[in-house]
CSV table of C-alpha atoms in Angstrom, one decimal:
chain,number,residue,atom,x,y,z
A,29,MET,CA,0.0,0.0,0.0
A,30,ASP,CA,1.4,3.4,-0.9
A,31,GLN,CA,1.3,6.5,1.2
A,32,SER,CA,-1.6,8.1,-0.8
A,33,GLU,CA,-3.7,5.0,-0.5
A,34,GLY,CA,-3.2,4.9,3.2
A,35,SER,CA,-4.2,8.5,3.6
A,36,ILE,CA,-7.4,7.9,1.6
A,37,HIS,CA,-8.3,5.0,3.9
A,38,HIS,CA,-7.5,7.2,6.9
A,39,LYS,CA,-9.7,10.0,5.5
A,40,TRP,CA,-12.8,7.7,5.1
A,41,MET,CA,-12.2,6.1,8.5
A,42,LYS,CA,-12.2,9.5,10.1
A,43,CYS,CA,-15.7,10.1,8.5
A,44,ALA,CA,-16.8,6.8,10.0
A,45,MET,CA,-15.4,7.8,13.4
A,46,GLN,CA,-17.6,11.0,13.2
A,47,MET,CA,-20.6,8.8,12.9
A,48,ALA,CA,-19.5,6.8,15.9
A,49,GLU,CA,-19.2,10.0,17.9
A,50,GLU,CA,-22.8,10.8,16.9
A,51,ALA,CA,-23.8,7.3,18.1
A,52,LEU,CA,-22.0,7.9,21.4
A,53,ALA,CA,-23.8,11.2,21.9
A,54,ALA,CA,-27.1,9.4,21.3
A,55,GLN,CA,-26.2,6.8,23.9
A,56,GLU,CA,-25.8,4.1,21.3
A,57,VAL,CA,-22.9,1.6,21.0
A,58,PRO,CA,-20.5,3.9,19.2
A,59,VAL,CA,-20.2,2.3,15.8
A,60,GLY,CA,-20.3,4.4,12.6
A,61,CYS,CA,-19.7,3.7,8.9
A,62,VAL,CA,-19.5,5.2,5.5
A,63,PHE,CA,-20.0,3.5,2.1
A,64,ILE,CA,-17.8,4.8,-0.7
A,65,ARG,CA,-18.5,4.6,-4.4
A,66,HIS,CA,-16.4,6.2,-7.1
A,67,GLY,CA,-14.4,8.3,-4.6
A,68,ARG,CA,-17.4,9.8,-2.7
A,69,ILE,CA,-19.6,8.9,0.3
A,70,ILE,CA,-23.0,7.5,-0.9
A,71,ALA,CA,-24.3,6.6,2.6
A,72,GLU,CA,-23.2,7.1,6.2
A,73,ALA,CA,-24.9,5.8,9.3
A,74,ARG,CA,-24.5,5.0,13.0
A,75,ASN,CA,-26.0,2.4,15.3
A,76,ARG,CA,-29.6,3.1,16.2
A,77,THR,CA,-30.5,-0.1,18.1
A,78,ASN,CA,-31.5,1.6,21.3
A,79,GLU,CA,-33.3,4.5,19.6
A,80,LEU,CA,-35.4,2.2,17.5
A,81,ARG,CA,-35.5,-0.7,20.0
A,82,ASN,CA,-34.5,-3.0,17.2
A,83,ALA,CA,-31.4,-5.1,17.5
A,84,THR,CA,-30.9,-5.3,13.7
A,85,ARG,CA,-30.4,-1.5,13.4
A,86,HIS,CA,-26.6,-1.7,13.2
A,87,ALA,CA,-24.8,1.1,11.3
A,88,GLU,CA,-24.1,-1.0,8.3
A,89,LEU,CA,-27.7,-2.1,7.8
A,90,GLU,CA,-28.9,1.5,8.4
A,91,ALA,CA,-26.7,2.7,5.5
A,92,ILE,CA,-27.6,-0.3,3.3
A,93,ASP,CA,-31.3,0.6,3.7
A,94,CYS,CA,-30.5,4.1,2.5
A,95,ILE,CA,-28.6,2.8,-0.5
A,96,LEU,CA,-31.1,0.3,-1.6
A,97,SER,CA,-34.1,2.6,-1.2
A,98,ASN,CA,-32.5,5.4,-3.3
A,99,LYS,CA,-33.2,5.1,-7.0
A,100,ASP,CA,-30.1,7.2,-7.8
A,101,LEU,CA,-27.8,4.9,-5.9
A,102,THR,CA,-29.5,1.7,-6.9
A,103,PRO,CA,-31.4,2.4,-10.1
A,104,GLU,CA,-32.0,-1.2,-11.0
A,105,LEU,CA,-32.4,-4.5,-9.3
A,106,ARG,CA,-29.3,-6.7,-9.6
A,107,ASP,CA,-27.7,-9.5,-7.8
A,108,TYR,CA,-24.8,-7.5,-6.2
A,109,PRO,CA,-25.8,-3.8,-5.8
A,110,LEU,CA,-22.6,-3.1,-3.7
A,111,SER,CA,-20.1,-4.7,-6.1
A,112,ASP,CA,-18.5,-1.3,-6.8
A,113,THR,CA,-18.8,0.0,-3.2
A,114,SER,CA,-16.3,-0.1,-0.3
A,115,LEU,CA,-17.3,0.1,3.4
A,116,TYR,CA,-15.4,1.9,6.2
A,117,VAL,CA,-16.7,1.0,9.6
A,118,THR,CA,-15.2,1.6,13.0
A,119,VAL,CA,-15.7,-1.9,14.4
A,120,GLU,CA,-15.4,-5.2,12.5
A,121,PRO,CA,-18.9,-6.1,11.2
A,122,CYS,CA,-20.8,-8.6,13.3
A,123,ILE,CA,-21.7,-12.0,11.8
A,124,MET,CA,-25.2,-10.6,10.7
A,125,CYS,CA,-23.8,-7.6,9.0
A,126,ALA,CA,-20.8,-9.5,7.4
A,127,SER,CA,-23.3,-11.9,5.9
A,128,ALA,CA,-25.6,-9.1,4.6
A,129,LEU,CA,-22.5,-7.4,3.0
A,130,ARG,CA,-21.6,-10.7,1.3
A,131,GLN,CA,-25.1,-11.3,0.0
A,132,LEU,CA,-25.1,-7.8,-1.5
A,133,GLY,CA,-21.7,-8.3,-3.1
A,134,ILE,CA,-19.7,-5.6,-1.2
A,135,LYS,CA,-16.4,-4.9,-3.0
A,136,GLU,CA,-14.3,-4.6,0.2
A,137,VAL,CA,-14.4,-3.6,3.9
A,138,PHE,CA,-12.0,-1.6,6.0
A,139,TYR,CA,-12.5,-1.5,9.8
A,140,GLY,CA,-10.9,-0.1,12.9
A,141,CYS,CA,-10.9,-2.6,15.6
A,142,GLU,CA,-11.8,-6.3,16.0
A,143,ASN,CA,-15.1,-7.4,17.4
A,144,ASP,CA,-14.0,-10.2,19.7
A,145,ARG,CA,-17.5,-11.2,20.7
A,146,PHE,CA,-19.5,-11.1,17.4
A,147,GLY,CA,-16.9,-10.4,14.6
A,148,GLY,CA,-17.9,-11.8,11.2
A,149,CYS,CA,-14.7,-11.0,9.3
A,150,GLY,CA,-12.4,-13.4,11.1
A,151,SER,CA,-12.4,-12.6,14.9
A,152,VAL,CA,-15.2,-15.1,15.6
A,153,LEU,CA,-16.3,-16.3,12.1
A,154,GLY,CA,-14.9,-15.6,8.7
A,155,VAL,CA,-18.3,-14.9,7.0
A,156,ASN,CA,-16.6,-12.5,4.6
A,157,GLU,CA,-14.4,-15.1,2.8
A,158,SER,CA,-13.3,-18.0,4.9
A,159,LEU,CA,-16.7,-19.8,4.8
A,160,THR,CA,-17.6,-21.1,1.4
A,161,HIS,CA,-20.9,-20.2,-0.1
A,162,PRO,CA,-22.5,-21.8,-3.2
A,163,LYS,CA,-23.5,-18.4,-4.7
A,164,HIS,CA,-22.2,-15.3,-3.0
A,165,PRO,CA,-18.5,-14.3,-3.6
A,166,GLY,CA,-16.4,-13.4,-0.6
A,167,TYR,CA,-14.8,-10.0,0.0
A,168,LYS,CA,-11.6,-8.8,1.5
A,169,ALA,CA,-11.8,-7.2,5.0
A,170,THR,CA,-8.8,-5.2,6.3
A,171,SER,CA,-8.5,-4.1,9.9
A,172,GLY,CA,-6.5,-1.6,11.8
A,173,TYR,CA,-7.4,1.8,10.4
A,174,CYS,CA,-8.0,4.2,13.4
A,175,ARG,CA,-7.9,1.2,15.6
A,176,GLU,CA,-6.9,3.0,18.8
A,177,GLU,CA,-9.6,5.6,18.3
A,178,ALA,CA,-12.2,2.9,17.7
A,179,ILE,CA,-11.2,1.1,20.8
A,180,MET,CA,-11.2,4.2,23.0
A,181,ILE,CA,-14.7,5.3,21.9
A,182,LEU,CA,-16.0,1.9,22.7
A,183,ARG,CA,-14.4,2.1,26.1
A,184,ARG,CA,-15.9,5.5,26.7
A,185,PHE,CA,-19.3,4.1,26.1
A,186,TYR,CA,-18.9,0.9,28.1
A,187,ILE,CA,-17.6,2.8,31.2
A,188,THR,CA,-20.9,4.7,31.4
A,189,GLU,CA,-24.3,3.5,32.7
A,190,ASN,CA,-26.5,2.2,29.8
A,191,THR,CA,-29.8,3.7,30.7
A,192,ASN,CA,-31.4,1.7,27.9
A,193,ALA,CA,-30.5,-1.6,29.4
A,194,PRO,CA,-33.4,-3.6,31.0
A,195,VAL,CA,-31.4,-3.8,34.3
A,196,PRO,CA,-28.6,-1.2,34.2
A,197,LYS,CA,-25.4,-2.3,35.9
A,198,SER,CA,-23.8,0.2,38.3
A,199,LYS,CA,-20.5,1.3,36.8
A,200,THR,CA,-19.5,3.9,39.4
A,201,ASN,CA,-16.2,2.1,40.2
A,202,ARG,CA,-15.1,1.6,36.6
A,203,VAL,CA,-11.9,3.3,35.4
A,204,LEU,CA,-11.3,4.2,31.8
A,205,LYS,CA,-8.4,2.0,30.5
A,206,THR,CA,-6.2,3.9,28.1
A,207,GLU,CA,-3.5,1.3,27.4
A,208,ILE,CA,-4.2,-0.5,24.1
A,209,LYS,CA,-2.3,-3.7,23.3
A,210,PRO,CA,-0.7,-3.7,19.8
A,211,HIS,CA,-2.5,-5.5,17.1
A,212,THR,CA,-0.7,-8.4,15.5
A,213,ARG,CA,-1.3,-7.2,12.0
A,214,SER,CA,-0.7,-3.7,10.5
A,215,PRO,CA,-3.3,-2.0,8.4
A,216,GLY,CA,-3.5,-3.3,4.9
A,217,SER,CA,-1.8,-6.7,5.8
């Protein structure tokens, strides 16, 4: 990867981080994303699961709904409407989102930090390309862009009381951890 390619990835990931900040401000798990086609953002979104009381309203699916419902972005029905589109998302897509991205033929995915509990691009299950599928082609997923920022915004959320939880847990004694262990792979590897 050359220097200019790295700066482009960093630029788009910063846009995704802005959406994650919006999610944090709305008391949502701070995940944000942007979908890029032909060098421009065609959709951006953040988690809205608490706001809509719907566990499927992850950032990726929110943006996909915008893309598929917009006749300018998806003028015709076709098997893989995202085949010329890249996704930048602050956290590795979960298994549900990774599967939806594959079914829609996403070109590639770039994400900040791993999702050790629900990751669908290799942390838990390699839905993106490791699992074979009889119809849908796999896609490449690359981690590590703005990784530290993505981890820290998640930590900022999880140290606070989740007022939307059915039985909120007291977190008055929690301390924000600022040390981040290095990732085993560098961005783009």
